[in-house]
Short mmCIF file of C-alpha atoms and ligand atoms in Angstrom, two decimals:
data_model
loop_
_atom_site.label_atom_id
_atom_site.label_comp_id
_atom_site.label_asym_id
_atom_site.label_seq_id
_atom_site.Cartn_x
_atom_site.Cartn_y
_atom_site.Cartn_z
CA UNK M 1 176.14 173.33 191.39
CA UNK M 2 175.30 173.68 187.21
CA UNK M 3 176.68 175.15 184.86
CA UNK M 4 174.61 177.16 182.60
CA UNK M 5 176.29 176.36 179.18
CA UNK M 6 174.97 179.27 177.41
CA UNK M 7 176.27 182.03 179.65
CA UNK M 8 180.24 180.46 178.98
CA UNK M 9 179.40 180.64 175.25
CA UNK M 10 178.69 183.97 175.68
CA UNK M 11 181.50 185.32 177.15
CA UNK M 12 183.30 188.97 175.45
CA UNK M 13 185.40 186.43 172.72
CA UNK M 14 181.96 185.88 171.44
CA UNK M 15 181.35 189.82 170.25
CA UNK M 16 181.86 190.43 167.14
CA UNK M 17 180.60 193.57 166.59
CA UNK M 18 184.46 194.73 165.50
CA UNK M 19 184.33 195.45 161.67
CA UNK M 20 187.11 193.96 160.07
CA UNK M 21 190.56 195.38 159.72
CA UNK M 22 191.68 194.73 155.53
CA UNK M 23 194.47 193.60 154.02
CA UNK M 24 195.30 193.88 150.56
CA UNK M 25 195.97 190.89 148.30
CA UNK M 26 195.01 192.22 145.12
CA UNK M 27 197.11 195.65 145.42
CA UNK M 28 199.96 193.16 145.47
CA UNK M 29 199.39 192.39 141.60
CA UNK M 30 201.67 195.12 139.33
CA UNK M 31 199.44 198.39 139.08
CA UNK M 32 198.10 197.64 135.56
CA UNK M 33 195.82 195.59 137.40
CA UNK M 34 193.92 198.47 138.69
CA UNK M 35 193.21 202.37 140.03
CA UNK M 36 193.36 202.70 143.47
CA UNK M 37 190.50 205.23 143.80
CA UNK M 38 187.66 206.05 147.14
CA UNK M 39 184.38 205.47 146.64
CA UNK M 40 182.08 208.46 145.84
CA UNK M 41 180.10 208.89 149.26
CA UNK M 42 176.47 208.55 149.12
CA UNK M 43 174.09 211.35 151.65
CA UNK M 44 172.51 209.87 154.34
CA UNK M 45 172.84 205.69 154.02
CA UNK M 46 170.21 203.62 155.81
CA UNK M 47 170.43 200.08 156.08
CA UNK M 48 168.24 197.75 153.55
CA UNK M 49 169.09 194.71 154.71
CA UNK M 50 171.80 192.45 156.15
CA UNK M 51 172.90 189.05 156.47
CA UNK M 52 173.53 187.46 159.08
CA UNK M 53 174.73 183.87 157.54
CA UNK M 54 177.42 185.99 154.79
CA UNK M 55 178.65 187.55 157.96
CA UNK M 56 179.20 185.12 160.36
CA UNK M 57 181.66 183.26 157.70
CA UNK M 58 183.87 186.22 158.24
CA UNK M 59 183.43 186.35 162.23
CA UNK M 60 180.73 189.35 162.25
CA UNK M 61 177.83 188.93 163.88
CA UNK M 62 174.23 191.18 164.12
CA UNK M 63 175.99 193.02 166.65
CA UNK M 64 178.01 194.67 164.17
CA UNK M 65 175.19 196.80 163.05
CA UNK M 66 175.71 198.94 166.40
CA UNK M 67 179.22 200.19 165.31
CA UNK M 68 178.40 203.89 164.45
CA UNK M 69 180.77 203.51 161.47
CA UNK M 70 178.71 200.09 159.80
CA UNK M 71 176.65 202.14 157.64
CA UNK M 72 179.53 204.86 156.01
CA UNK M 73 181.38 202.07 155.83
CA UNK M 74 179.39 199.68 154.05
CA UNK M 75 178.22 202.83 151.57
CA UNK M 76 181.65 203.60 150.71
CA UNK M 77 180.71 206.95 152.82
CA UNK M 78 184.21 206.16 155.61
CA UNK M 79 187.55 203.75 154.39
CA UNK M 80 188.29 200.79 157.03
CA UNK M 81 191.26 200.07 158.86
CA UNK M 82 193.44 199.16 156.64
CA UNK M 83 191.64 199.42 153.50
CA UNK M 84 192.88 200.52 150.03
CA UNK M 85 190.30 200.46 148.06
CA UNK M 86 190.40 200.30 144.07
CA UNK M 87 188.81 199.13 140.91
CA UNK M 88 190.56 196.66 138.45
CA UNK M 89 190.59 195.97 134.96
CA UNK M 90 189.09 193.08 132.95
CA UNK M 91 188.07 193.00 129.25
CA UNK M 92 185.22 190.13 128.29
CA UNK M 93 183.07 188.77 125.76
CA UNK M 94 179.53 190.19 125.97
CA UNK M 95 177.05 188.56 123.89
CA UNK M 96 179.04 186.22 121.64
CA UNK M 97 180.92 189.55 120.88
CA UNK M 98 185.01 190.59 121.80
CA UNK M 99 183.67 193.79 123.91
CA UNK M 100 187.31 195.07 125.16
CA UNK M 101 188.05 196.62 128.11
CA UNK M 102 185.23 196.84 130.89
CA UNK M 103 186.59 196.52 134.59
CA UNK M 104 184.90 197.47 137.48
CA UNK M 105 182.87 200.54 136.30
CA UNK M 106 181.05 200.27 139.38
CA UNK M 107 182.36 198.26 141.87
CA UNK M 108 184.90 198.84 144.18
CA UNK M 109 187.50 196.66 146.66
CA UNK M 110 187.94 197.52 150.20
CA UNK M 111 190.26 195.07 150.58
CA UNK M 112 190.45 191.33 152.27
CA UNK M 113 189.20 189.95 155.44
CA UNK M 114 189.86 186.95 157.41
CA UNK M 115 187.81 183.84 156.35
CA UNK M 116 186.23 182.80 160.30
CA UNK M 117 186.46 179.23 158.96
CA UNK M 118 190.07 179.83 159.05
CA UNK M 119 190.25 178.97 155.06
CA UNK M 120 191.94 181.84 153.25
CA UNK M 121 190.70 185.40 153.37
CA UNK M 122 187.47 187.01 151.88
CA UNK M 123 187.81 190.24 149.83
CA UNK M 124 184.45 192.93 150.21
CA UNK M 125 183.41 194.74 147.83
CA UNK M 126 181.19 197.90 147.35
CA UNK M 127 178.57 197.85 144.41
CA UNK M 128 177.14 200.83 143.22
CA UNK M 129 179.84 203.21 144.82
CA UNK M 130 180.39 205.28 142.53
CA UNK M 131 182.44 205.98 139.03
CA UNK M 132 185.58 204.48 138.33
CA UNK M 133 188.26 204.50 134.91
CA UNK M 134 186.46 201.44 133.79
CA UNK M 135 182.64 203.24 134.24
CA UNK M 136 182.41 204.03 130.64
CA UNK M 137 179.00 205.55 129.94
CA UNK M 138 177.58 204.61 133.46
CA UNK M 139 177.39 206.72 136.46
CA UNK M 140 179.03 204.15 138.99
CA UNK M 141 175.76 203.85 141.19
CA UNK M 142 173.15 200.49 141.25
CA UNK M 143 169.82 201.55 142.06
CA UNK M 144 168.08 200.24 145.03
CA UNK M 145 166.01 197.23 142.79
CA UNK M 146 168.79 195.48 141.82
CA UNK M 147 171.06 195.65 144.49
CA UNK M 148 167.94 194.08 146.75
CA UNK M 149 167.79 191.22 143.60
CA UNK M 150 171.18 190.73 144.15
CA UNK M 151 171.21 190.51 147.49
CA UNK M 152 168.61 188.16 148.00
CA UNK M 153 169.66 186.23 145.45
CA UNK M 154 173.11 185.68 146.45
CA UNK M 155 171.84 184.76 149.78
CA UNK M 156 169.57 182.45 148.43
CA UNK M 157 171.69 180.64 146.28
CA UNK M 158 173.78 179.91 149.19
CA UNK M 159 171.43 178.40 151.03
CA UNK M 160 170.58 176.32 147.74
CA UNK M 161 174.12 174.44 148.48
CA UNK M 162 175.03 176.34 145.46
CA UNK M 163 178.20 178.50 144.78
CA UNK M 164 177.98 181.47 144.49
CA UNK M 165 179.98 185.20 145.80
CA UNK M 166 177.51 186.62 148.53
CA UNK M 167 176.39 189.31 149.98
CA UNK M 168 176.92 191.26 153.23
CA UNK M 169 174.54 194.17 153.72
CA UNK M 170 172.65 196.93 151.53
CA UNK M 171 172.38 200.16 152.35
CA UNK M 172 170.37 202.64 150.78
CA UNK M 173 169.95 206.61 149.89
CA UNK M 174 167.46 208.88 148.63
CA UNK M 175 170.21 210.30 146.34
CA UNK M 176 168.33 209.56 142.73
CA UNK M 177 169.94 207.87 139.62
CA UNK M 178 168.88 208.02 136.65
CA UNK M 179 167.50 204.77 134.77
CA UNK M 180 164.53 204.27 132.90
CA UNK M 181 162.71 206.35 135.57
CA UNK M 182 164.93 207.80 138.14
CA UNK M 183 165.37 205.50 141.44
CA UNK M 184 166.93 205.54 144.39
CA UNK M 185 171.04 204.52 144.71
CA UNK M 186 171.89 201.47 146.74
CA UNK M 187 175.25 200.26 147.58
CA UNK M 188 175.79 196.03 147.97
CA UNK M 189 179.00 194.95 149.76
CA UNK M 190 179.12 191.66 148.20
CA UNK M 191 182.21 189.16 148.79
CA UNK M 192 184.34 186.23 147.79
CA UNK M 193 188.05 184.50 148.21
CA UNK M 194 187.97 186.27 144.78
CA UNK M 195 186.03 188.60 141.61
CA UNK M 196 189.27 187.74 139.44
CA UNK M 197 186.67 186.48 135.97
CA UNK M 198 187.43 185.10 132.34
CA UNK M 199 187.69 188.19 131.28
CA UNK M 200 190.25 189.15 133.31
CA UNK M 201 192.22 186.40 131.82
CA UNK M 202 190.87 187.15 128.37
CA UNK M 203 192.31 191.18 129.03
CA UNK M 204 195.94 190.46 128.75
CA UNK M 205 195.88 187.95 126.34
CA UNK M 206 193.76 190.25 124.17
CA UNK M 207 196.36 193.04 124.56
CA UNK M 208 199.19 191.11 123.69
CA UNK M 209 200.62 191.13 127.70
CA UNK M 210 201.49 187.68 128.42
CA UNK M 211 203.65 188.55 130.83
CA UNK M 212 200.94 190.05 132.85
CA UNK M 213 198.72 186.63 131.88
CA UNK M 214 201.34 184.90 133.85
CA UNK M 215 200.78 187.35 136.87
CA UNK M 216 197.44 186.79 137.09
CA UNK M 217 197.46 183.08 136.74
CA UNK M 218 200.07 182.30 138.99
CA UNK M 219 198.21 184.40 141.69
CA UNK M 220 195.19 182.36 140.96
CA UNK M 221 197.34 179.36 141.26
CA UNK M 222 198.83 180.70 144.87
CA UNK M 223 195.78 181.59 146.73
CA UNK M 224 193.20 179.37 145.12
CA UNK M 225 194.64 176.13 143.70
CA UNK M 226 198.08 175.57 145.45
CA UNK M 227 196.76 172.20 144.99
CA UNK M 228 197.81 172.25 141.46
CA UNK M 229 201.30 173.96 141.40
CA UNK M 230 202.74 170.27 142.30
CA UNK M 231 200.84 169.38 138.89
CA UNK M 232 203.74 169.09 135.89
CA UNK M 233 201.69 172.45 133.85
CA UNK M 234 200.02 173.62 136.53
CA UNK M 235 198.39 176.04 133.77
CA UNK M 236 197.06 173.24 131.98
CA UNK M 237 195.49 171.89 135.33
CA UNK M 238 193.90 175.34 136.55
CA UNK M 239 192.36 175.75 133.02
CA UNK M 240 190.83 171.48 133.91
CA UNK M 241 189.51 173.05 136.96
CA UNK M 242 188.10 176.19 136.09
CA UNK M 243 185.87 173.98 133.65
CA UNK M 244 185.16 171.27 135.53
CA UNK M 245 183.66 173.83 138.50
CA UNK M 246 182.32 175.89 135.60
CA UNK M 247 180.36 172.34 133.70
CA UNK M 248 179.28 171.48 137.90
CA UNK M 249 177.58 175.27 138.45
CA UNK M 250 175.79 174.66 135.09
CA UNK M 251 174.58 171.46 136.48
CA UNK M 252 173.35 172.93 139.56
CA UNK M 253 171.63 176.19 137.61
CA UNK M 254 169.97 173.79 135.69
CA UNK M 255 168.74 171.65 138.50
CA UNK M 256 166.77 174.83 140.34
CA UNK M 257 165.90 176.64 137.25
CA UNK M 258 168.28 179.03 137.92
CA UNK M 259 169.00 181.17 134.94
CA UNK M 260 171.86 183.95 135.10
CA UNK M 261 170.94 186.00 132.17
CA UNK M 262 173.93 187.64 130.72
CA UNK M 263 176.67 185.01 131.03
CA UNK M 264 179.24 186.98 129.49
CA UNK M 265 183.09 186.20 130.60
CA UNK M 266 183.52 188.91 132.40
CA UNK M 267 180.59 187.57 134.68
CA UNK M 268 182.24 183.98 135.07
CA UNK M 269 184.36 183.50 137.92
CA UNK M 270 187.63 181.98 138.25
CA UNK M 271 186.38 180.20 141.30
CA UNK M 272 182.90 178.73 139.61
CA UNK M 273 181.20 181.00 141.79
CA UNK M 274 177.98 182.81 140.22
CA UNK M 275 178.54 185.61 139.85
CA UNK M 276 177.52 189.16 139.10
CA UNK M 277 173.36 188.74 139.55
CA UNK M 278 171.15 190.82 137.05
CA UNK M 279 168.24 190.05 135.58
CA UNK M 280 168.39 186.74 136.63
CA UNK M 281 165.02 184.53 137.20
CA UNK M 282 163.83 181.18 138.44
CA UNK M 283 162.35 179.35 136.21
CA UNK M 284 158.38 178.88 136.56
CA UNK M 285 156.47 177.81 133.98
CA UNK M 286 158.83 175.19 132.28
CA UNK M 287 160.04 176.31 128.89
CA UNK M 288 163.51 175.60 128.12
CA UNK M 289 163.76 178.13 125.32
CA UNK M 290 162.69 180.71 128.29
CA UNK M 291 164.54 184.11 127.98
CA UNK M 292 164.74 185.73 131.19
CA UNK M 293 166.71 188.87 130.14
CA UNK M 294 164.32 190.67 128.51
CA UNK M 295 167.52 193.02 126.49
CA UNK M 296 168.97 188.92 125.00
CA UNK M 297 166.35 189.31 122.59
CA UNK M 298 168.41 186.33 120.49
CA UNK M 299 168.27 184.37 123.86
CA UNK M 300 171.60 183.56 123.71
CA UNK M 301 171.63 183.08 127.52
CA UNK M 302 168.07 181.06 127.22
CA UNK M 303 167.88 178.07 130.28
CA UNK M 304 168.57 175.95 127.42
CA UNK M 305 171.52 177.37 126.66
CA UNK M 306 173.44 178.27 129.85
CA UNK M 307 175.17 174.48 130.01
CA UNK M 308 176.41 175.36 126.40
CA UNK M 309 177.18 178.96 127.13
CA UNK M 310 179.29 177.69 130.31
CA UNK M 311 181.23 175.87 127.80
CA UNK M 312 181.47 178.20 125.32
CA UNK M 313 182.68 180.55 128.57
CA UNK M 314 185.48 178.38 128.98
CA UNK M 315 187.16 178.11 125.36
CA UNK M 316 186.97 181.74 125.69
CA UNK M 317 188.97 181.19 128.81
CA UNK M 318 191.07 178.79 127.14
CA UNK M 319 191.88 181.15 124.22
CA UNK M 320 193.00 183.36 126.42
CA UNK M 321 195.49 180.79 128.67
CA UNK M 322 197.02 179.17 125.70
CA UNK M 323 200.23 181.07 125.66
CA UNK M 324 200.46 179.58 129.61
CA UNK M 325 199.15 176.25 128.89
CA UNK M 326 201.88 176.00 126.06
CA UNK M 327 200.36 174.00 122.74
CA UNK M 328 196.80 173.67 121.64
CA UNK M 329 196.80 169.74 122.38
CA UNK M 330 197.09 170.48 125.83
CA UNK M 331 194.45 173.40 126.13
CA UNK M 332 191.98 170.90 124.10
CA UNK M 333 192.61 168.37 126.73
CA UNK M 334 192.03 170.52 129.75
CA UNK M 335 188.42 172.14 128.19
CA UNK M 336 187.64 168.53 126.98
CA UNK M 337 185.79 167.07 130.47
CA UNK M 338 183.52 169.82 130.54
CA UNK M 339 180.67 167.58 128.63
CA UNK M 340 181.38 164.33 131.32
CA UNK M 341 181.15 165.83 134.04
CA UNK M 342 178.30 168.81 133.04
CA UNK M 343 176.69 165.24 132.04
CA UNK M 344 177.43 163.02 135.13
CA UNK M 345 176.53 166.20 137.58
CA UNK M 346 173.73 166.76 135.55
CA UNK M 347 172.45 163.20 135.57
CA UNK M 348 173.34 162.24 139.24
CA UNK M 349 171.02 166.10 140.43
CA UNK M 350 168.01 164.73 137.79
CA UNK M 351 167.89 161.18 139.59
CA UNK M 352 168.13 162.56 142.81
CA UNK M 353 165.34 165.63 142.21
CA UNK M 354 163.30 162.38 141.02
CA UNK M 355 164.18 160.68 144.17
CA UNK M 356 165.49 157.18 142.13
CA UNK M 357 168.98 155.97 144.38
CA UNK M 358 170.22 153.82 141.20
CA UNK M 359 170.70 154.70 138.08
CA UNK M 360 169.15 152.52 134.83
CA UNK M 361 169.42 152.56 131.27
CA UNK M 362 165.46 153.38 130.71
CA UNK M 363 165.53 156.73 133.15
CA UNK M 364 166.49 158.66 130.50
CA UNK M 365 163.68 158.34 128.26
CA UNK M 366 161.57 158.60 131.61
CA UNK M 367 163.31 161.96 132.11
CA UNK M 368 162.87 162.98 128.98
CA UNK M 369 158.91 162.24 128.91
CA UNK M 370 158.86 163.93 132.22
CA UNK M 371 160.26 167.32 130.40
CA UNK M 372 157.80 166.96 128.20
CA UNK M 373 154.98 167.02 130.48
CA UNK M 374 156.60 169.77 132.00
CA UNK M 375 157.30 171.75 128.76
CA UNK M 376 154.29 170.56 127.03
CA UNK M 377 151.86 171.74 129.99
CA UNK M 378 153.88 174.84 130.80
CA UNK M 379 154.13 173.32 134.27
CA UNK M 380 155.72 175.31 137.67
CA UNK M 381 159.16 173.72 137.95
CA UNK M 382 159.63 174.17 141.47
CA UNK M 383 156.31 172.97 142.55
CA UNK M 384 156.47 170.06 140.13
CA UNK M 385 159.33 168.34 141.79
CA UNK M 386 158.67 169.39 145.26
CA UNK M 387 155.29 167.76 144.53
CA UNK M 388 156.49 164.76 143.09
CA UNK M 389 158.34 164.24 146.29
CA UNK M 390 154.26 163.62 148.18
CA UNK M 391 154.45 161.04 145.32
CA UNK M 392 152.93 157.60 147.20
CA UNK M 393 154.03 154.52 145.27
CA UNK M 394 150.27 152.33 146.09
CA UNK M 395 148.41 155.53 146.16
CA UNK M 396 147.77 157.42 142.78
CA UNK M 397 144.31 158.29 143.90
CA UNK M 398 146.45 160.93 145.92
CA UNK M 399 148.29 162.17 143.63
CA UNK M 400 145.79 165.36 142.87
CA UNK M 401 148.18 168.43 143.71
CA UNK M 402 150.89 166.70 141.36
CA UNK M 403 147.35 166.82 138.85
CA UNK M 404 146.55 170.25 139.25
CA UNK M 405 149.04 171.70 138.31
CA UNK M 406 148.94 169.72 134.57
CA UNK M 407 146.49 170.64 131.97
CA UNK M 408 146.64 167.60 130.45
CA UNK M 409 146.07 164.75 133.25
CA UNK M 410 146.12 161.44 131.30
CA UNK M 411 149.84 162.14 130.02
CA UNK M 412 151.22 162.97 133.53
CA UNK M 413 149.03 159.93 134.82
CA UNK M 414 150.14 157.46 131.87
CA UNK M 415 154.01 159.01 133.01
CA UNK M 416 153.35 158.10 136.79
CA UNK M 417 152.57 154.61 136.23
CA UNK M 418 156.00 154.30 134.57
CA UNK M 419 157.47 156.24 137.29
CA UNK M 420 155.67 154.18 139.73
CA UNK M 421 156.87 151.04 138.38
CA UNK M 422 160.35 152.46 138.04
CA UNK M 423 160.65 153.45 141.67
CA UNK M 424 158.89 149.72 142.90
CA UNK M 425 161.57 147.94 140.64
CA UNK M 426 164.54 149.64 143.36
CA UNK M 427 162.66 148.75 146.51
CA UNK M 428 162.06 153.01 147.29
CA UNK M 429 160.19 153.34 149.94
CA UNK M 430 158.01 156.83 150.11
CA UNK M 431 159.01 158.16 153.65
CA UNK M 432 162.68 158.39 152.88
CA UNK M 433 162.54 158.88 148.99
CA UNK M 434 160.23 162.22 150.36
CA UNK M 435 162.88 163.42 152.66
CA UNK M 436 165.36 163.12 150.16
CA UNK M 437 163.63 164.64 147.74
CA UNK M 438 163.11 167.61 150.09
CA UNK M 439 166.81 168.21 150.72
CA UNK M 440 167.13 168.70 146.86
CA UNK M 441 164.17 170.22 145.50
CA UNK M 442 163.31 173.09 147.02
CA UNK M 443 159.63 174.50 148.22
CA UNK M 444 161.12 178.24 148.32
CA UNK M 445 162.92 180.16 145.19
CA UNK M 446 163.30 183.75 145.07
CA UNK M 447 160.28 184.20 141.84
CA UNK M 448 160.68 187.37 140.13
CA UNK M 449 157.42 188.97 141.87
CA UNK M 450 158.31 187.89 145.42
CA UNK M 451 161.52 189.97 145.16
CA UNK M 452 159.16 192.51 143.22
CA UNK M 453 157.22 192.70 145.98
CA UNK M 454 160.03 193.55 148.65
CA UNK M 455 161.21 195.66 146.20
CA UNK M 456 157.92 198.44 146.17
CA UNK M 457 158.13 197.86 149.98
CA UNK M 458 161.58 199.16 150.20
CA UNK M 459 161.18 201.84 147.78
CA UNK M 460 158.67 203.20 149.96
CA UNK M 461 161.55 202.61 153.25
CA UNK M 462 159.69 199.59 153.88
CA UNK M 463 162.56 197.07 154.54
CA UNK M 464 160.70 194.41 156.52
CA UNK M 465 160.24 192.39 152.90
CA UNK M 466 163.72 191.50 152.37
CA UNK M 467 163.92 190.85 155.88
CA UNK M 468 160.99 188.35 155.55
CA UNK M 469 161.59 186.91 152.19
CA UNK M 470 165.33 187.02 153.25
CA UNK M 471 164.68 184.72 156.22
CA UNK M 472 162.20 181.94 154.15
CA UNK M 473 165.04 181.89 151.13
CA UNK M 474 167.86 180.93 154.27
CA UNK M 475 166.06 177.37 154.93
CA UNK M 476 165.12 176.57 151.69
CA UNK M 477 164.41 173.18 152.13
CA UNK M 478 162.30 173.36 154.74
CA UNK M 479 158.36 173.09 154.68
CA UNK M 480 158.14 176.60 156.34
CA UNK M 481 154.07 175.66 156.68
CA UNK M 482 153.65 179.05 158.37
CA UNK M 483 155.33 180.69 154.77
CA UNK M 484 153.19 178.43 152.35
CA UNK M 485 151.96 181.52 150.31
CA UNK M 486 155.48 182.04 149.29
CA UNK M 487 155.66 178.88 147.23
CA UNK M 488 152.76 179.25 145.33
CA UNK M 489 152.36 179.69 141.73
CA UNK M 490 152.80 183.23 140.75
CA UNK M 491 150.02 185.43 140.79
CA UNK M 492 148.67 186.70 137.42
CA UNK M 493 149.77 190.18 137.48
CA UNK M 494 153.74 188.92 137.56
CA UNK M 495 153.03 187.95 134.26
CA UNK M 496 154.13 191.11 132.85
CA UNK M 497 156.96 191.71 134.87
CA UNK M 498 160.42 191.65 132.86
CA UNK M 499 164.00 192.48 133.79
CA UNK M 500 166.46 193.65 131.69
CA UNK M 501 170.18 195.22 131.96
CA UNK M 502 169.12 198.14 133.13
CA UNK M 503 170.45 198.25 136.73
P1 AMP I 1 177.33 193.80 133.81
O1 AMP I 1 176.65 193.85 132.41
O2 AMP I 1 176.52 193.91 135.19
O3 AMP I 1 178.06 192.71 134.28
O4 AMP I 1 178.36 194.67 133.14
C1 AMP I 1 179.24 194.71 132.01
C2 AMP I 1 180.21 196.33 132.82
O5 AMP I 1 179.20 197.64 132.96
C3 AMP I 1 181.08 196.17 133.56
O6 AMP I 1 182.22 196.58 133.42
C4 AMP I 1 180.21 196.72 134.57
O7 AMP I 1 180.96 197.52 135.40
C5 AMP I 1 179.89 198.56 133.55
N1 AMP I 1 178.47 199.22 134.02
C6 AMP I 1 177.31 198.46 134.38
N2 AMP I 1 176.26 199.25 135.05
C7 AMP I 1 177.38 200.54 135.67
C8 AMP I 1 176.85 202.11 136.00
N3 AMP I 1 175.75 201.96 136.60
N4 AMP I 1 178.53 202.88 136.42
C9 AMP I 1 179.56 201.92 135.57
N5 AMP I 1 179.94 201.01 134.94
C10 AMP I 1 178.83 199.85 134.87
MG1 MG I 2 179.24 192.16 135.41
#
């Protein structure tokens, strides 16, 4: 007799269509931290996108979609069991200027559910689910366009291995919301262990409410950094660790050419996650000064500025935590690690991108010369590194696919001589290097134009391209020859695409 393993695996216990029952950890904070409220219903919601990968992190499968309440629950039309919805208050520095109180102006947290891996709880938040006391001039809504972008990019970043909030689903509605033009409304269900921001700390500091500041820090420590509680000064340890995570995150963004676009302190996660996807972009024609956010005229958040802004934001957090950390010296000591962490991680990631297994003094020059070629020739960032992985040390005549990306070919050829010599010096094996490089240099990233095509179809109620793009970006490092066109250079029309803060 044979035992059919797949049959036993499909036992009823695996049936995970059951929607979660919520706990409300954030609501245990004092009432000053939030406002309890109900989402504003959206009429006749429909499903635009669903992430099985995100769902799996809370023990759900696509079977959850069969639940007749699914759409209503994740549009905010119905409140799930145990959920006590709330909007949190926070403040922040926007474009380097103190902006005062902000808060969840259009996001409503439903509460938290158990993580499938048994490690803690995951908060679920509806973004675009109606006005809150923190909406200021806003309408509390999000448009389908920006909701699809957030959904696709959260999941793409997770697949790239970069810390990020997740997106469970996007629901849409034909209800119109006014931006530059009238657009249809949508709701993204985002997930993260916590949505606490640097600006959540700044809020209490600038209001001189140091008791609440301490309550917040203690809760963050207890829930997310319990190992730091044993340290002599847990607040200093917390600042040190958040600084470290932020520096790591910046190095990871740079390495895949991700640009956030709005690195205000209210968009910086206390867990070191990529948070609040707005006018983000992935680097295409390489230009370190590239500004992905049309609204950012000064280029404060350009590609090359991100690491410094990440550090600036840590300083803003340090300022806010000063009353807890206790002294300027300790605060400075906690922040001091940023550069070393960033540089070490960047060096490691760049070496991996070039397939270098060892570090040598001459590498800095080699890498600088490579970036100069990328910059001067406006070479597509993603394609360059992917094709570089195909280089064979003994076959310069096979470099055509890489050379095709570059106008000044003699410059590349000269650099390639150096690069080959460097590879030879460490006895690099073509086959192994190719595999290693392809495992860190994605073939597929969420190019703006790809998102745009999916959005335009979705606006016609055809969500197939959202699903297709999502499926491709789920495996960014795999060849997927059947999807070759998704890895190609953007078409001419894409150069006119602009993304702004309007969302
Ligand atoms: P962002 O630049 O997207 O991080 O948003 C900054 C602040 O504006 C946050 O407090 C948001 O909640 C709020 N906000 C953005 N868009 C809206 C909107 N349509 N309605 C209400 N609040 C919004
Ligand atoms: Mg924000």
